[in-house]
């Protein structure tokens, strides 16, 4: 079974500063996908960024970027120029085409991020 | 309506009640999912439907009964629940994946409280 670990239950950051959320995962697959999802207090979960394991280049979406270390099975999320609207739960998730139930996403326990004005 | 919608947003029920949660997706997807979200635990996948056929049932107790009448609608029928079933229930949808990644789109959830 796949496991996704987020070791930081809560974090805070000053507005306009940079914060990094950690995620590690365990898999024997070589081809897989990693995601960061954001769940604001309104509860609608939305995709922030995704990374394909066969791509060495780290994904970037505006102020959000990842540091993907395949050998270390690490997938951290960096949020630059933090904004109040970034306050949310952030979930790291994993998906592998090679696994049974190939549509399934495996989630971590989440990190609650608070942006302080 | 756009995206994935869920009704009701909040539900309080007794252990002997029968209720249903509804999910509807307006994205043209053909795979739908039910998740249970409890505090300090990873999201738990409960059921997966691909093209209206159930393809995954993660050892969910029979007091939870899913129904997928078409690729746009998904229900979760609840009966004789336990207090530990209180949680946020999330519905999601995606394209049934033959290759590439699986991006799931989530609804806002139903906050269920079992008394």
Short mmCIF file of N, CA and C in Angstrom, two decimals, chain B residues 7-112:
data_model
loop_
_atom_site.label_atom_id
_atom_site.label_comp_id
_atom_site.label_asym_id
_atom_site.label_seq_id
_atom_site.Cartn_x
_atom_site.Cartn_y
_atom_site.Cartn_z
N UNK B 7 -25.33 17.90 -1.66
CA UNK B 7 -26.41 18.27 -0.76
C UNK B 7 -26.75 17.11 0.15
N UNK B 8 -27.17 17.39 1.40
CA UNK B 8 -27.11 18.71 2.04
C UNK B 8 -25.68 19.07 2.45
N UNK B 9 -25.47 20.29 2.86
CA UNK B 9 -24.15 20.68 3.34
C UNK B 9 -23.93 20.25 4.78
N UNK B 10 -25.02 20.20 5.53
CA UNK B 10 -24.96 19.76 6.93
C UNK B 10 -26.11 18.78 7.17
N UNK B 11 -25.82 17.77 7.99
CA UNK B 11 -26.85 16.77 8.30
C UNK B 11 -26.62 16.27 9.71
N UNK B 12 -27.67 16.32 10.50
CA UNK B 12 -27.64 15.74 11.84
C UNK B 12 -28.68 14.62 11.86
N UNK B 13 -28.27 13.45 12.29
CA UNK B 13 -29.20 12.33 12.31
C UNK B 13 -28.99 11.44 13.51
N UNK B 14 -30.05 10.79 13.92
CA UNK B 14 -29.96 9.82 14.99
C UNK B 14 -29.50 8.48 14.45
N UNK B 15 -29.13 7.62 15.34
CA UNK B 15 -28.57 6.32 14.92
C UNK B 15 -29.59 5.45 14.23
N UNK B 16 -30.88 5.70 14.44
CA UNK B 16 -31.89 4.85 13.82
C UNK B 16 -32.44 5.44 12.52
N UNK B 17 -31.98 6.64 12.16
CA UNK B 17 -32.51 7.31 10.97
C UNK B 17 -31.96 6.70 9.68
N UNK B 18 -32.66 7.01 8.60
CA UNK B 18 -32.15 6.72 7.26
C UNK B 18 -32.10 8.03 6.49
N UNK B 19 -30.96 8.31 5.92
CA UNK B 19 -30.80 9.54 5.13
C UNK B 19 -29.93 9.23 3.92
N UNK B 20 -29.90 10.19 2.99
CA UNK B 20 -29.06 10.03 1.81
C UNK B 20 -28.29 11.31 1.52
N UNK B 21 -27.06 11.15 1.10
CA UNK B 21 -26.25 12.25 0.62
C UNK B 21 -26.25 12.20 -0.91
N UNK B 22 -26.28 13.39 -1.51
CA UNK B 22 -26.33 13.47 -2.96
C UNK B 22 -25.13 14.23 -3.49
N UNK B 23 -24.62 13.75 -4.60
CA UNK B 23 -23.52 14.42 -5.29
C UNK B 23 -23.85 14.50 -6.77
N UNK B 24 -23.54 15.63 -7.36
CA UNK B 24 -23.77 15.81 -8.79
C UNK B 24 -22.57 16.51 -9.40
N UNK B 25 -22.11 15.99 -10.52
CA UNK B 25 -20.98 16.64 -11.19
C UNK B 25 -21.43 17.13 -12.58
N UNK B 26 -20.94 18.33 -12.92
CA UNK B 26 -21.34 19.00 -14.16
C UNK B 26 -20.13 19.15 -15.08
N UNK B 27 -19.19 18.21 -14.96
CA UNK B 27 -17.91 18.32 -15.67
C UNK B 27 -17.76 17.31 -16.79
N UNK B 28 -18.78 16.49 -17.00
CA UNK B 28 -18.69 15.48 -18.05
C UNK B 28 -17.77 14.33 -17.71
N UNK B 29 -17.49 14.15 -16.43
CA UNK B 29 -16.62 13.06 -16.01
C UNK B 29 -17.35 11.73 -15.97
N UNK B 30 -16.60 10.65 -15.89
CA UNK B 30 -17.23 9.33 -15.83
C UNK B 30 -16.74 8.49 -14.67
N UNK B 31 -16.02 9.09 -13.75
CA UNK B 31 -15.63 8.39 -12.52
C UNK B 31 -16.03 9.27 -11.34
N UNK B 32 -16.58 8.65 -10.30
CA UNK B 32 -17.00 9.40 -9.12
C UNK B 32 -16.58 8.65 -7.86
N UNK B 33 -16.37 9.41 -6.80
CA UNK B 33 -15.76 8.87 -5.58
C UNK B 33 -16.48 9.41 -4.34
N UNK B 34 -16.52 8.58 -3.32
CA UNK B 34 -16.89 9.05 -1.98
C UNK B 34 -15.68 8.90 -1.06
N UNK B 35 -15.40 9.98 -0.31
CA UNK B 35 -14.34 9.98 0.70
C UNK B 35 -14.94 10.34 2.05
N UNK B 36 -14.30 9.84 3.09
CA UNK B 36 -14.63 10.24 4.45
C UNK B 36 -13.44 11.01 5.00
N UNK B 37 -13.72 12.20 5.54
CA UNK B 37 -12.65 13.01 6.11
C UNK B 37 -12.91 13.21 7.60
N UNK B 38 -12.05 12.59 8.41
CA UNK B 38 -12.12 12.74 9.86
C UNK B 38 -10.92 13.55 10.31
N UNK B 39 -11.07 14.18 11.47
CA UNK B 39 -10.00 15.02 11.99
C UNK B 39 -8.72 14.19 12.20
N UNK B 40 -7.60 14.77 11.79
CA UNK B 40 -6.27 14.21 12.03
C UNK B 40 -6.05 12.84 11.38
N UNK B 41 -6.85 12.52 10.38
CA UNK B 41 -6.67 11.27 9.65
C UNK B 41 -6.61 11.58 8.16
N UNK B 42 -5.92 10.76 7.38
CA UNK B 42 -5.94 10.98 5.93
C UNK B 42 -7.35 10.78 5.39
N UNK B 43 -7.61 11.42 4.27
CA UNK B 43 -8.88 11.16 3.61
C UNK B 43 -8.98 9.66 3.33
N UNK B 44 -10.13 9.10 3.65
CA UNK B 44 -10.35 7.68 3.44
C UNK B 44 -11.25 7.49 2.23
N UNK B 45 -10.71 6.82 1.23
CA UNK B 45 -11.53 6.49 0.06
C UNK B 45 -12.52 5.41 0.45
N UNK B 46 -13.78 5.67 0.14
CA UNK B 46 -14.83 4.70 0.49
C UNK B 46 -15.25 3.90 -0.74
N UNK B 47 -15.66 4.60 -1.78
CA UNK B 47 -16.19 3.93 -2.97
C UNK B 47 -15.71 4.66 -4.22
N UNK B 48 -15.56 3.87 -5.30
CA UNK B 48 -15.23 4.41 -6.61
C UNK B 48 -16.19 3.83 -7.63
N UNK B 49 -16.70 4.67 -8.48
CA UNK B 49 -17.53 4.24 -9.59
C UNK B 49 -16.89 4.71 -10.89
N UNK B 50 -16.74 3.78 -11.83
CA UNK B 50 -16.30 4.11 -13.18
C UNK B 50 -17.41 3.72 -14.15
N UNK B 51 -17.86 4.68 -14.93
CA UNK B 51 -18.95 4.41 -15.88
C UNK B 51 -20.12 3.71 -15.17
N UNK B 52 -20.48 4.21 -14.01
CA UNK B 52 -21.62 3.75 -13.21
C UNK B 52 -21.38 2.40 -12.54
N UNK B 53 -20.24 1.78 -12.76
CA UNK B 53 -19.97 0.49 -12.14
C UNK B 53 -19.04 0.69 -10.93
N UNK B 54 -19.40 0.05 -9.84
CA UNK B 54 -18.55 0.18 -8.66
C UNK B 54 -17.28 -0.61 -8.86
N UNK B 55 -16.15 0.04 -8.75
CA UNK B 55 -14.86 -0.62 -8.95
C UNK B 55 -14.04 -0.68 -7.68
N UNK B 56 -14.50 -0.03 -6.64
CA UNK B 56 -13.74 -0.03 -5.40
C UNK B 56 -14.69 0.09 -4.22
N UNK B 57 -14.45 -0.76 -3.23
CA UNK B 57 -15.19 -0.67 -1.97
C UNK B 57 -14.18 -1.00 -0.90
N UNK B 58 -13.72 0.03 -0.21
CA UNK B 58 -12.62 -0.16 0.72
C UNK B 58 -13.10 -0.64 2.09
N UNK B 59 -13.69 -1.82 2.09
CA UNK B 59 -14.11 -2.44 3.36
C UNK B 59 -15.00 -1.50 4.17
N UNK B 60 -15.90 -0.86 3.47
CA UNK B 60 -16.82 0.07 4.14
C UNK B 60 -17.97 -0.71 4.75
N UNK B 61 -18.36 -0.38 5.98
CA UNK B 61 -19.49 -1.10 6.60
C UNK B 61 -20.76 -0.99 5.77
N UNK B 62 -21.59 -2.00 5.87
CA UNK B 62 -22.78 -2.07 5.04
C UNK B 62 -23.82 -1.02 5.40
N UNK B 63 -23.63 -0.31 6.50
CA UNK B 63 -24.57 0.76 6.83
C UNK B 63 -24.39 1.96 5.88
N UNK B 64 -23.33 1.93 5.08
CA UNK B 64 -23.13 2.90 4.00
C UNK B 64 -23.42 2.17 2.68
N UNK B 65 -24.35 2.69 1.91
CA UNK B 65 -24.73 2.04 0.67
C UNK B 65 -24.69 3.05 -0.48
N UNK B 66 -23.75 2.92 -1.40
CA UNK B 66 -23.67 3.87 -2.50
C UNK B 66 -24.61 3.49 -3.64
N UNK B 67 -24.93 4.52 -4.43
CA UNK B 67 -25.74 4.30 -5.63
C UNK B 67 -25.28 5.28 -6.68
N UNK B 68 -25.10 4.78 -7.90
CA UNK B 68 -24.68 5.64 -9.00
C UNK B 68 -25.60 5.38 -10.19
N UNK B 69 -26.71 6.11 -10.27
CA UNK B 69 -27.69 5.84 -11.34
C UNK B 69 -27.21 6.25 -12.73
N UNK B 70 -26.32 7.22 -12.80
CA UNK B 70 -25.72 7.65 -14.07
C UNK B 70 -24.40 8.30 -13.77
N UNK B 71 -23.66 8.66 -14.78
CA UNK B 71 -22.29 9.13 -14.56
C UNK B 71 -22.23 10.52 -13.95
N UNK B 72 -23.38 11.19 -13.82
CA UNK B 72 -23.39 12.53 -13.25
C UNK B 72 -23.83 12.57 -11.79
N UNK B 73 -24.44 11.51 -11.32
CA UNK B 73 -25.01 11.51 -9.98
C UNK B 73 -24.48 10.35 -9.13
N UNK B 74 -24.26 10.66 -7.87
CA UNK B 74 -23.78 9.66 -6.93
C UNK B 74 -24.49 9.91 -5.60
N UNK B 75 -24.97 8.83 -5.00
CA UNK B 75 -25.65 8.93 -3.72
C UNK B 75 -24.91 8.07 -2.69
N UNK B 76 -25.07 8.47 -1.44
CA UNK B 76 -24.60 7.64 -0.34
C UNK B 76 -25.76 7.50 0.64
N UNK B 77 -26.33 6.31 0.68
CA UNK B 77 -27.47 6.04 1.56
C UNK B 77 -26.94 5.60 2.93
N UNK B 78 -27.51 6.19 3.94
CA UNK B 78 -27.03 5.98 5.31
C UNK B 78 -28.14 5.36 6.17
N UNK B 79 -27.80 4.35 6.94
CA UNK B 79 -28.81 3.80 7.87
C UNK B 79 -28.12 3.17 9.06
N UNK B 80 -28.74 3.34 10.20
CA UNK B 80 -28.24 2.83 11.49
C UNK B 80 -26.77 3.15 11.68
N UNK B 81 -26.44 4.44 11.54
CA UNK B 81 -25.05 4.86 11.69
C UNK B 81 -24.65 4.90 13.16
N UNK B 82 -23.35 5.00 13.35
CA UNK B 82 -22.77 5.08 14.69
C UNK B 82 -22.17 6.48 14.89
N UNK B 83 -22.03 6.91 16.14
CA UNK B 83 -21.43 8.24 16.36
C UNK B 83 -20.06 8.40 15.71
N UNK B 84 -19.29 7.33 15.62
CA UNK B 84 -17.95 7.44 15.00
C UNK B 84 -18.01 7.66 13.50
N UNK B 85 -19.22 7.59 12.94
CA UNK B 85 -19.38 7.88 11.52
C UNK B 85 -19.49 9.39 11.27
N UNK B 86 -19.57 10.17 12.32
CA UNK B 86 -19.61 11.62 12.17
C UNK B 86 -18.31 12.08 11.51
N UNK B 87 -18.45 12.83 10.42
CA UNK B 87 -17.28 13.25 9.64
C UNK B 87 -17.75 14.16 8.52
N UNK B 88 -16.79 14.62 7.74
CA UNK B 88 -17.09 15.34 6.50
C UNK B 88 -17.01 14.32 5.36
N UNK B 89 -18.07 14.22 4.59
CA UNK B 89 -18.10 13.28 3.47
C UNK B 89 -17.95 14.07 2.17
N UNK B 90 -16.89 13.73 1.46
CA UNK B 90 -16.56 14.44 0.23
C UNK B 90 -16.83 13.57 -0.97
N UNK B 91 -17.37 14.19 -1.97
CA UNK B 91 -17.57 13.56 -3.27
C UNK B 91 -16.56 14.16 -4.24
N UNK B 92 -16.08 13.36 -5.16
CA UNK B 92 -15.16 13.85 -6.19
C UNK B 92 -15.48 13.17 -7.51
N UNK B 93 -15.01 13.78 -8.59
CA UNK B 93 -15.18 13.17 -9.90
C UNK B 93 -13.91 13.37 -10.72
N UNK B 94 -13.75 12.53 -11.73
CA UNK B 94 -12.62 12.65 -12.64
C UNK B 94 -12.95 11.92 -13.92
N UNK B 95 -12.08 12.09 -14.91
CA UNK B 95 -12.20 11.24 -16.07
C UNK B 95 -11.69 9.86 -15.70
N UNK B 96 -12.31 8.83 -16.20
CA UNK B 96 -11.76 7.49 -16.02
C UNK B 96 -10.45 7.46 -16.78
N UNK B 97 -9.39 7.08 -16.06
CA UNK B 97 -8.07 7.32 -16.61
C UNK B 97 -7.54 6.09 -17.33
N UNK B 98 -7.18 6.24 -18.57
CA UNK B 98 -6.49 5.16 -19.30
C UNK B 98 -4.99 5.45 -19.37
N UNK B 99 -4.64 6.69 -19.25
CA UNK B 99 -3.21 7.03 -19.16
C UNK B 99 -3.13 8.41 -18.56
N UNK B 100 -1.97 8.75 -18.06
CA UNK B 100 -1.81 10.08 -17.50
C UNK B 100 -2.30 10.16 -16.07
N UNK B 101 -2.33 11.35 -15.56
CA UNK B 101 -2.65 11.54 -14.15
C UNK B 101 -4.15 11.59 -13.93
N UNK B 102 -4.48 11.43 -12.70
CA UNK B 102 -5.88 11.46 -12.31
C UNK B 102 -6.13 12.70 -11.48
N UNK B 103 -6.69 13.75 -12.09
CA UNK B 103 -7.06 14.93 -11.32
C UNK B 103 -8.50 14.81 -10.89
N UNK B 104 -8.69 14.81 -9.63
CA UNK B 104 -10.03 14.70 -9.09
C UNK B 104 -10.54 16.08 -8.67
N UNK B 105 -11.79 16.32 -8.96
CA UNK B 105 -12.45 17.57 -8.61
C UNK B 105 -13.44 17.27 -7.48
N UNK B 106 -13.33 18.06 -6.43
CA UNK B 106 -14.08 17.77 -5.21
C UNK B 106 -15.29 18.68 -5.04
N UNK B 107 -16.30 18.14 -4.39
CA UNK B 107 -17.41 18.94 -3.94
C UNK B 107 -17.12 19.57 -2.59
N UNK B 108 -18.01 20.40 -2.08
CA UNK B 108 -17.78 21.10 -0.81
C UNK B 108 -17.96 20.21 0.42
N UNK B 109 -18.56 19.05 0.24
CA UNK B 109 -18.71 18.12 1.36
C UNK B 109 -20.02 18.26 2.10
N UNK B 110 -20.37 17.20 2.79
CA UNK B 110 -21.51 17.19 3.72
C UNK B 110 -20.97 16.92 5.11
N UNK B 111 -21.23 17.84 6.02
CA UNK B 111 -20.81 17.63 7.42
C UNK B 111 -21.89 16.82 8.12
N UNK B 112 -21.55 15.57 8.45
CA UNK B 112 -22.51 14.65 9.06
C UNK B 112 -22.24 14.51 10.55
#
